[in-house]
Short mmCIF file of C-alpha atoms in Angstrom, two decimals:
data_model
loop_
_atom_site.label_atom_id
_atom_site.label_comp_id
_atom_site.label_asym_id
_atom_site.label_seq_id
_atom_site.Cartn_x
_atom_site.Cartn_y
_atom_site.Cartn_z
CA UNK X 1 -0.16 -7.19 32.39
CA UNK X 2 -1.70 -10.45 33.83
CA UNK X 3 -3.80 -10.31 30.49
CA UNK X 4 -0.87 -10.67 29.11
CA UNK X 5 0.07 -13.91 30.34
CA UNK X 6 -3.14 -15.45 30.09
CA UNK X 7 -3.70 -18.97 27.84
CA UNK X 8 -6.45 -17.85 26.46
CA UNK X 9 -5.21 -15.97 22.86
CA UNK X 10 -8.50 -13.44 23.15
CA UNK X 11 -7.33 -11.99 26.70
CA UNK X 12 -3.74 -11.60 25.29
CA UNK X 13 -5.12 -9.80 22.36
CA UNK X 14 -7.40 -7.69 25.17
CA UNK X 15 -4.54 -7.04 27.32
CA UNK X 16 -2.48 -5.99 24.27
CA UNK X 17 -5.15 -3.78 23.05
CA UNK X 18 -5.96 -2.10 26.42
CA UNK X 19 -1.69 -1.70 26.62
CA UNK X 20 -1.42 -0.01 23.31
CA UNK X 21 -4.63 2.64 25.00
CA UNK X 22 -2.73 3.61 27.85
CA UNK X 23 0.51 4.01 25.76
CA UNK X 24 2.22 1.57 28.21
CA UNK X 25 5.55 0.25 26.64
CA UNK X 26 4.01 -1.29 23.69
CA UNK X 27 7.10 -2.50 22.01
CA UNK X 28 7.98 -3.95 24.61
CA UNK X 29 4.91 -6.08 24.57
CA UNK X 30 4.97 -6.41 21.30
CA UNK X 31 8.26 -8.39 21.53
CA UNK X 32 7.31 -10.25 24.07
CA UNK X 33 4.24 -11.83 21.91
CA UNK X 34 6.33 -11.47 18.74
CA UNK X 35 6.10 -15.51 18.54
CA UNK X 36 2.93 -16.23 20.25
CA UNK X 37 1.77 -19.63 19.67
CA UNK X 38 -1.57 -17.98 18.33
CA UNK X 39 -1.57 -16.20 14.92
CA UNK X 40 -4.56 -13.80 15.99
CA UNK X 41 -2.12 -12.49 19.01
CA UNK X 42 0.81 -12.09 16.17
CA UNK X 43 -1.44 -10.53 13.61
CA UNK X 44 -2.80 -8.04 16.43
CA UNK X 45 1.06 -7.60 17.43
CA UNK X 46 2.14 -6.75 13.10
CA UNK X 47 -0.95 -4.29 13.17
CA UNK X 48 0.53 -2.32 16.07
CA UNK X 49 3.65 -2.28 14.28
CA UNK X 50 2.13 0.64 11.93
CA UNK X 51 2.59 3.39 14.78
CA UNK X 52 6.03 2.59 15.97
CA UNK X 53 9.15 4.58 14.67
CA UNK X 54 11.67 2.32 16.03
CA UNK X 55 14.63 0.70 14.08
CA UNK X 56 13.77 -2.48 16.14
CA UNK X 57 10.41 -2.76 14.12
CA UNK X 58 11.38 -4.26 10.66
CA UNK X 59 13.41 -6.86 12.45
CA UNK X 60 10.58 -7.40 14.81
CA UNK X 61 8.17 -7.56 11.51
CA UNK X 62 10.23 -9.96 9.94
CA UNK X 63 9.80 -12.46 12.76
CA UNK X 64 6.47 -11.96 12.55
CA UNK X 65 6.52 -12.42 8.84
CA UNK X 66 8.56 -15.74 9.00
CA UNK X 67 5.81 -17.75 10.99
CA UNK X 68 3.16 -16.92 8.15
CA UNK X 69 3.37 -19.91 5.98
CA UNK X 70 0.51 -19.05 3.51
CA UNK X 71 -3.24 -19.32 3.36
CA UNK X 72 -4.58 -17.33 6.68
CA UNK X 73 -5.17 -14.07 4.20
CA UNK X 74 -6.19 -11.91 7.63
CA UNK X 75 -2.45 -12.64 8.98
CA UNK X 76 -0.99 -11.78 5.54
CA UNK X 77 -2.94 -8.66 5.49
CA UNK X 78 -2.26 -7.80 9.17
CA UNK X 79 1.68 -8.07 7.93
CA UNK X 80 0.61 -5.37 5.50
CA UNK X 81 -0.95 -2.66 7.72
CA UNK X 82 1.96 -3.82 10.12
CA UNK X 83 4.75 -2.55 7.62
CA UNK X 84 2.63 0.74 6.42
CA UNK X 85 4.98 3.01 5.76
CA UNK X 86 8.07 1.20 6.68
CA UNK X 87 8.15 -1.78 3.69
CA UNK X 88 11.69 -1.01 2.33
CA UNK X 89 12.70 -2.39 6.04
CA UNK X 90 10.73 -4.20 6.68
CA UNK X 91 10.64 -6.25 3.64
CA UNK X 92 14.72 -6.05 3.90
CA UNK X 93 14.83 -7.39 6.92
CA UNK X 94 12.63 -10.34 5.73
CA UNK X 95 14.22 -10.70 2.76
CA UNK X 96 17.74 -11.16 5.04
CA UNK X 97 15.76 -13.44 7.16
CA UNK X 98 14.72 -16.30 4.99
CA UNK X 99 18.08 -15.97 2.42
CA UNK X 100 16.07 -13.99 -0.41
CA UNK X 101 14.40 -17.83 -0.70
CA UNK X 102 10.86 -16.96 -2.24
CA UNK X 103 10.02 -20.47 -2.81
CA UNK X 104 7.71 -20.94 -0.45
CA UNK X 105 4.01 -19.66 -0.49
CA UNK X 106 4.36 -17.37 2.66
CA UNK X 107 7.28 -15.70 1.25
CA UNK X 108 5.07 -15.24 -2.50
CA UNK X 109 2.67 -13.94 -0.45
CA UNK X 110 4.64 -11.55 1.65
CA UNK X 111 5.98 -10.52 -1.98
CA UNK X 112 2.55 -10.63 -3.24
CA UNK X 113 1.14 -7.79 -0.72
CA UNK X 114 4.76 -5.65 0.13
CA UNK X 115 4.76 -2.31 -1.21
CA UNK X 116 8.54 -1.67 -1.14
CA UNK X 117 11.14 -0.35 -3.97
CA UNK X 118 12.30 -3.87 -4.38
CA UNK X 119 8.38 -5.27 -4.93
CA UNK X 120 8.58 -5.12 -8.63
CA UNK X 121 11.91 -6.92 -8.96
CA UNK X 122 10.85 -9.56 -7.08
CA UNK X 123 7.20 -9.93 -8.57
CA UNK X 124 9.40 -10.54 -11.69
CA UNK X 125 11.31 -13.46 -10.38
CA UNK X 126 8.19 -14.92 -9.24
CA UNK X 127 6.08 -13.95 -12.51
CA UNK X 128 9.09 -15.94 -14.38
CA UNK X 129 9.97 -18.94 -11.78
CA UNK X 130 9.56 -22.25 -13.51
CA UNK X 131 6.81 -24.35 -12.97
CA UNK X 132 4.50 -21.40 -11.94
CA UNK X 133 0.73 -21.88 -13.38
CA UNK X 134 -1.28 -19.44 -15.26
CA UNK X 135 -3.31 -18.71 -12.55
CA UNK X 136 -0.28 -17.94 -10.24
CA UNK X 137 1.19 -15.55 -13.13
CA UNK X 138 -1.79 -13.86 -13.19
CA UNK X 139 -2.22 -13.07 -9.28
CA UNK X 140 1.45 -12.20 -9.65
CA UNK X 141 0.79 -10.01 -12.13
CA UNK X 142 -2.07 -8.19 -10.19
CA UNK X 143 0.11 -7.03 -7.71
CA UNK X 144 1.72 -4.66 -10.11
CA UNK X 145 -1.43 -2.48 -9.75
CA UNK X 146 -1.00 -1.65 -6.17
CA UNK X 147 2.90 -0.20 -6.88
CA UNK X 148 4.11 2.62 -8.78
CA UNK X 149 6.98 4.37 -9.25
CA UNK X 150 10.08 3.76 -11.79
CA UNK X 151 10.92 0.50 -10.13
CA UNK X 152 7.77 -0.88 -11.29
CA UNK X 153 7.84 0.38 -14.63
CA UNK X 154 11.29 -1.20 -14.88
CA UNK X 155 9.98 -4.39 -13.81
CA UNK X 156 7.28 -4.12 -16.52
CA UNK X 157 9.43 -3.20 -19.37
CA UNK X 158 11.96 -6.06 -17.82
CA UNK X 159 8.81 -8.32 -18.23
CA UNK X 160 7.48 -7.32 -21.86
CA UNK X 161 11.50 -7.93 -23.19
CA UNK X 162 11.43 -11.43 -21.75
CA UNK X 163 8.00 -11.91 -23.78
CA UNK X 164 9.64 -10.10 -26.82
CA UNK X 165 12.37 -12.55 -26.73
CA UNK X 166 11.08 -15.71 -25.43
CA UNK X 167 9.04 -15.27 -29.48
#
């Protein structure tokens, strides 16, 4: 516990780690280092996420999600492991947070790696925003080999009609 509370960001992350091994209340602690001012403490906190079944985890992910602003890719993929098997929430719960507003680079990102049903739909409003660049279309576009499932193949054929028509 004094860990915990210590400045330094690598005995937080220690103290968390050595909480989550003796199964002390580790959502608790996870809440309580939910907005850390270090991102290695928060990205330690989304990767503990993965074992919890708690309905207070996808709102707890999302605040984690919210202070990734793009460009640390070990934060963005801690967020991943983080939601595991719980995306649908916990991308819903982000979604909620930030007012569907994908317009930033955190929230592509977030997009980028989820693996929830609504992944595909989104990919396709950032695949087709305005001013995106060929490069950014084509990372988009990447991230349709990670999904499957009808949503995706919705989002494909929703994709290849735009082309069809935009001719």
């Amino acid at each position: 516990k004094a860990a915990l509370r210590e400045s330094d960001p690598n005995l937080r992350i220690t103290g968390f780690r050595i909480a989550r091994d003796l199964n002390s209340d580790v959502l608790a602690h996870a809440r309580a280092l939910a907005a850390d001012a270090s991102p290695a403490v928060r990205r330690e906190v989304a990767i503990a996420l993965r074992r919890i079944s708690s309905p207070e985890v996808a709102p707890l992910w999302a605040l984690l999600a919210r202070q990734y602003t793009g460009g640390d890719r070990w934060y963005l993929e801690a967020l991943g492991i983080g939601a595991g098997h719980q995306w649908d929430a916990c991308l819903g719960a982000y979604l909620t947070a930030i007012q569907q507003n994908l317009a930033t680079p955190g929230a592509a990102d977030i997009v980028w790696r989820s693996r929830a049903a609504a992944t595909p739909a989104l990919l396709v409003k950032l695949v087709t925003a305005p001013g995106i660049t060929a490069d950014q279309r084509d990372h988009y576009m990447r991230a349709f080999d990670f999904l499957s499932g009808k949503e995706k193949q919705a989002a494909l054929e929703q994709l290849a009609l735009a082309q069809l028509d935009a001719k």
